[in-house]
């Protein structure tokens, strides 16, 4: 009975969900808010020349007249000595030097220096903590922001204003023209996440860093690392060493697995931070714990360690809810993780605890939540945690992975429960935002328990219209998870993430008003040559009329 209840509240894995239908066809034919925001007289010429940027900026105005061109003489000028601003300038130089072959020195100097890309860290109203203004005139480029994060996002926009070949890692012929624009931009949501499952298959530090490089282009600011599951424990815990050395010694299919040492994990966290990305580590509990249970017999209710697991079933493992040792174990693990993680959230999983009776599940979450808080962190959990006595925001976030219709709001008891308790949601609807779902029946990798997720389907939903009773205020943001049961290396991850991740990033960043698939797909087409130049293995979906390489 109890189990039935938890099943009823748990998103079902089912096949064949019919594709989302188009919303108002007329709206699709009109331009995005950025074009619609243009002054009347320039609209006609500007419409053809509007730069194709993802995520769409909150406001963009093209300016007729001279564009700017990077030349051998271009310098990157930072108007203050702020280390963070200089860091962003150095990052920009590192991106643009290899393909242009220019020196692009980073110097401090006044705004308005000739022939410069100027980065100014300066208070500006209306930009929040991540917004920026970007102005391109014949004389130069100026990015202004109240924070270094804002400068970084301005740089990502500038990157997309430059020709795609700028992404190449060897010298290409110019010209390196930047169209004249005025952009004022800030994100809609503060949590714009990507999740990488490093448990089902292990991904090396180098692969994870490369994924960070790639998601940065779309202004993603959260990297959720799924560090433990039935098939592997991927982070060294000094007080429980066998978790990694034994629990991390295999993966789906029986490969060698692996784990991050604490120094490696910190290296990833620091690398992410340089990209203004916060790492959220997840230790999945009380289910999805076979790797831990196999490593320490005492964690099991019967004191017997199960064998390591390399299959893809879910819902069969559970920590022993009534043993005190379980909580000492979690206190140690969460404590070590919290010390290694500067971000304010630790994810405790909580999904698919099918072999934990509901009453035990609630008891368990109610004991784990204070442990997370005692180590100075807030708690994130998959939406099933809303069944427990979860504390209101910002103490708790619920990551919702239910199947949603996309166009018509549906009732979701777990989303409703979270909202009633004052807990904000991170939206990852499985049939729109799960990047591990196959695009269609011919996709070489991926699952399809939530249906096939075409590029269009991944784009056509909004956090505030999928569930009844969930308003903008209840939403912390969006996240695109990539689960790795079928994905063995970054090449395969890229194929599933691109192009769909760009659309989820836009849903997290851009204003909702005026959003249309037809307009979006023309902007997405411009990303193809960019990914090619970056060496990203993207899926050349036939839904998009890809630009040919420039
Ligand atoms: C589910 C499940 C994961 C699977 C994933 C595959 C959640 C939150 N739990 O999502 O264990 O890997 O689907 O798509």
mmCIF file of N, CA and C in Angstrom, residues 271-313:
data_model
loop_
_atom_site.group_PDB
_atom_site.id
_atom_site.type_symbol
_atom_site.label_atom_id
_atom_site.label_comp_id
_atom_site.label_asym_id
_atom_site.label_seq_id
_atom_site.Cartn_x
_atom_site.Cartn_y
_atom_site.Cartn_z
ATOM 1 N N UNK A 271 37.699 25.020 -12.057
ATOM 2 C CA UNK A 271 37.573 25.271 -13.499
ATOM 3 C C UNK A 271 36.169 25.795 -13.816
ATOM 4 N N UNK A 272 35.182 25.148 -13.203
ATOM 5 C CA UNK A 272 33.796 25.587 -13.400
ATOM 6 C C UNK A 272 33.639 27.034 -12.921
ATOM 7 N N UNK A 273 34.237 27.328 -11.789
ATOM 8 C CA UNK A 273 34.107 28.663 -11.203
ATOM 9 C C UNK A 273 34.650 29.740 -12.141
ATOM 10 N N UNK A 274 35.753 29.407 -12.809
ATOM 11 C CA UNK A 274 36.318 30.352 -13.792
ATOM 12 C C UNK A 274 35.346 30.598 -14.935
ATOM 13 N N UNK A 275 34.435 29.675 -15.126
ATOM 14 C CA UNK A 275 33.411 29.822 -16.161
ATOM 15 C C UNK A 275 32.080 30.267 -15.548
ATOM 16 N N UNK A 276 32.146 30.761 -14.332
ATOM 17 C CA UNK A 276 30.968 31.261 -13.608
ATOM 18 C C UNK A 276 29.888 30.179 -13.498
ATOM 19 N N UNK A 277 30.372 28.971 -13.285
ATOM 20 C CA UNK A 277 29.489 27.819 -13.110
ATOM 21 C C UNK A 277 29.704 27.255 -11.708
ATOM 22 N N UNK A 278 28.603 27.054 -10.992
ATOM 23 C CA UNK A 278 28.663 26.475 -9.661
ATOM 24 C C UNK A 278 28.426 24.976 -9.757
ATOM 25 N N UNK A 279 29.295 24.209 -9.120
ATOM 26 C CA UNK A 279 29.100 22.755 -9.113
ATOM 27 C C UNK A 279 28.159 22.371 -7.971
ATOM 28 N N UNK A 280 27.163 21.559 -8.294
ATOM 29 C CA UNK A 280 26.272 20.992 -7.279
ATOM 30 C C UNK A 280 26.526 19.485 -7.267
ATOM 31 N N UNK A 281 27.146 18.976 -6.198
ATOM 32 C CA UNK A 281 27.432 17.540 -6.154
ATOM 33 C C UNK A 281 26.209 16.764 -5.686
ATOM 34 N N UNK A 282 25.957 15.630 -6.315
ATOM 35 C CA UNK A 282 24.840 14.787 -5.863
ATOM 36 C C UNK A 282 25.349 13.434 -5.382
ATOM 37 N N UNK A 283 24.918 13.075 -4.167
ATOM 38 C CA UNK A 283 25.053 11.713 -3.666
ATOM 39 C C UNK A 283 23.620 11.200 -3.584
ATOM 40 N N UNK A 284 23.292 10.251 -4.437
ATOM 41 C CA UNK A 284 21.899 9.799 -4.522
ATOM 42 C C UNK A 284 21.570 8.879 -3.342
ATOM 43 N N UNK A 285 20.468 9.180 -2.647
ATOM 44 C CA UNK A 285 20.026 8.396 -1.478
ATOM 45 C C UNK A 285 18.505 8.397 -1.419
ATOM 46 N N UNK A 286 17.816 7.588 -0.694
ATOM 47 C CA UNK A 286 18.308 6.368 -0.058
ATOM 48 C C UNK A 286 18.424 5.212 -1.053
ATOM 49 N N UNK A 287 17.753 5.364 -2.239
ATOM 50 C CA UNK A 287 17.895 4.370 -3.302
ATOM 51 C C UNK A 287 19.112 4.703 -4.162
ATOM 52 N N UNK A 288 19.297 3.963 -5.226
ATOM 53 C CA UNK A 288 20.437 4.181 -6.129
ATOM 54 C C UNK A 288 21.756 4.125 -5.357
ATOM 55 N N UNK A 289 21.822 3.196 -4.386
ATOM 56 C CA UNK A 289 22.979 3.174 -3.481
ATOM 57 C C UNK A 289 23.744 1.847 -3.503
ATOM 58 N N UNK A 290 23.547 1.043 -4.546
ATOM 59 C CA UNK A 290 24.202 -0.276 -4.522
ATOM 60 C C UNK A 290 25.726 -0.173 -4.399
ATOM 61 N N UNK A 291 26.322 0.823 -5.048
ATOM 62 C CA UNK A 291 27.801 0.920 -4.998
ATOM 63 C C UNK A 291 28.276 1.127 -3.561
ATOM 64 N N UNK A 292 27.538 1.928 -2.780
ATOM 65 C CA UNK A 292 27.912 2.148 -1.377
ATOM 66 C C UNK A 292 27.650 0.893 -0.553
ATOM 67 N N UNK A 293 26.489 0.274 -0.789
ATOM 68 C CA UNK A 293 26.119 -0.928 -0.027
ATOM 69 C C UNK A 293 27.091 -2.076 -0.304
ATOM 70 N N UNK A 294 27.613 -2.121 -1.539
ATOM 71 C CA UNK A 294 28.579 -3.166 -1.895
ATOM 72 C C UNK A 294 29.935 -2.898 -1.241
ATOM 73 N N UNK A 295 30.227 -1.632 -0.979
ATOM 74 C CA UNK A 295 31.542 -1.263 -0.434
ATOM 75 C C UNK A 295 31.633 -1.494 1.074
ATOM 76 N N UNK A 296 30.525 -1.345 1.780
ATOM 77 C CA UNK A 296 30.523 -1.487 3.241
ATOM 78 C C UNK A 296 29.336 -2.352 3.687
ATOM 79 N N UNK A 297 29.624 -3.590 4.083
ATOM 80 C CA UNK A 297 28.565 -4.528 4.484
ATOM 81 C C UNK A 297 27.706 -3.945 5.606
ATOM 82 N N UNK A 298 28.331 -3.207 6.522
ATOM 83 C CA UNK A 298 27.604 -2.679 7.684
ATOM 84 C C UNK A 298 26.475 -1.719 7.317
ATOM 85 N N UNK A 299 26.545 -1.161 6.134
ATOM 86 C CA UNK A 299 25.476 -0.230 5.738
ATOM 87 C C UNK A 299 24.178 -0.963 5.399
ATOM 88 N N UNK A 300 24.273 -2.272 5.208
ATOM 89 C CA UNK A 300 23.085 -3.051 4.845
ATOM 90 C C UNK A 300 22.330 -3.493 6.106
ATOM 91 N N UNK A 301 21.001 -3.546 6.015
ATOM 92 C CA UNK A 301 20.205 -3.963 7.170
ATOM 93 C C UNK A 301 20.607 -5.362 7.638
ATOM 94 N N UNK A 302 20.921 -6.240 6.684
ATOM 95 C CA UNK A 302 21.283 -7.609 7.071
ATOM 96 C C UNK A 302 22.789 -7.791 7.230
ATOM 97 N N UNK A 303 23.541 -6.721 7.128
ATOM 98 C CA UNK A 303 24.985 -6.797 7.334
ATOM 99 C C UNK A 303 25.743 -7.508 6.210
ATOM 100 N N UNK A 304 25.049 -7.790 5.098
ATOM 101 C CA UNK A 304 25.716 -8.493 3.989
ATOM 102 C C UNK A 304 25.839 -7.555 2.783
ATOM 103 N N UNK A 305 27.057 -7.468 2.257
ATOM 104 C CA UNK A 305 27.273 -6.583 1.101
ATOM 105 C C UNK A 305 26.809 -7.265 -0.190
ATOM 106 N N UNK A 306 25.993 -6.578 -0.984
ATOM 107 C CA UNK A 306 25.631 -7.146 -2.288
ATOM 108 C C UNK A 306 26.811 -7.023 -3.257
ATOM 109 N N UNK A 307 26.774 -7.769 -4.363
ATOM 110 C CA UNK A 307 27.855 -7.603 -5.342
ATOM 111 C C UNK A 307 27.745 -6.254 -6.054
ATOM 112 N N UNK A 308 28.832 -5.831 -6.685
ATOM 113 C CA UNK A 308 28.784 -4.626 -7.526
ATOM 114 C C UNK A 308 27.775 -4.864 -8.648
ATOM 115 N N UNK A 309 27.246 -3.779 -9.189
ATOM 116 C CA UNK A 309 26.173 -3.909 -10.181
ATOM 117 C C UNK A 309 26.531 -3.169 -11.468
ATOM 118 N N UNK A 310 26.349 -3.826 -12.591
ATOM 119 C CA UNK A 310 26.731 -3.171 -13.860
ATOM 120 C C UNK A 310 25.569 -3.145 -14.862
ATOM 121 N N UNK A 311 24.362 -3.440 -14.390
ATOM 122 C CA UNK A 311 23.188 -3.382 -15.277
ATOM 123 C C UNK A 311 22.541 -2.003 -15.253
ATOM 124 N N UNK A 312 21.289 -1.918 -15.725
ATOM 125 C CA UNK A 312 20.640 -0.593 -15.805
ATOM 126 C C UNK A 312 19.255 -0.572 -15.145
ATOM 127 N N UNK A 313 18.970 -1.574 -14.322
ATOM 128 C CA UNK A 313 17.696 -1.531 -13.580
ATOM 129 C C UNK A 313 17.769 -0.427 -12.525
#
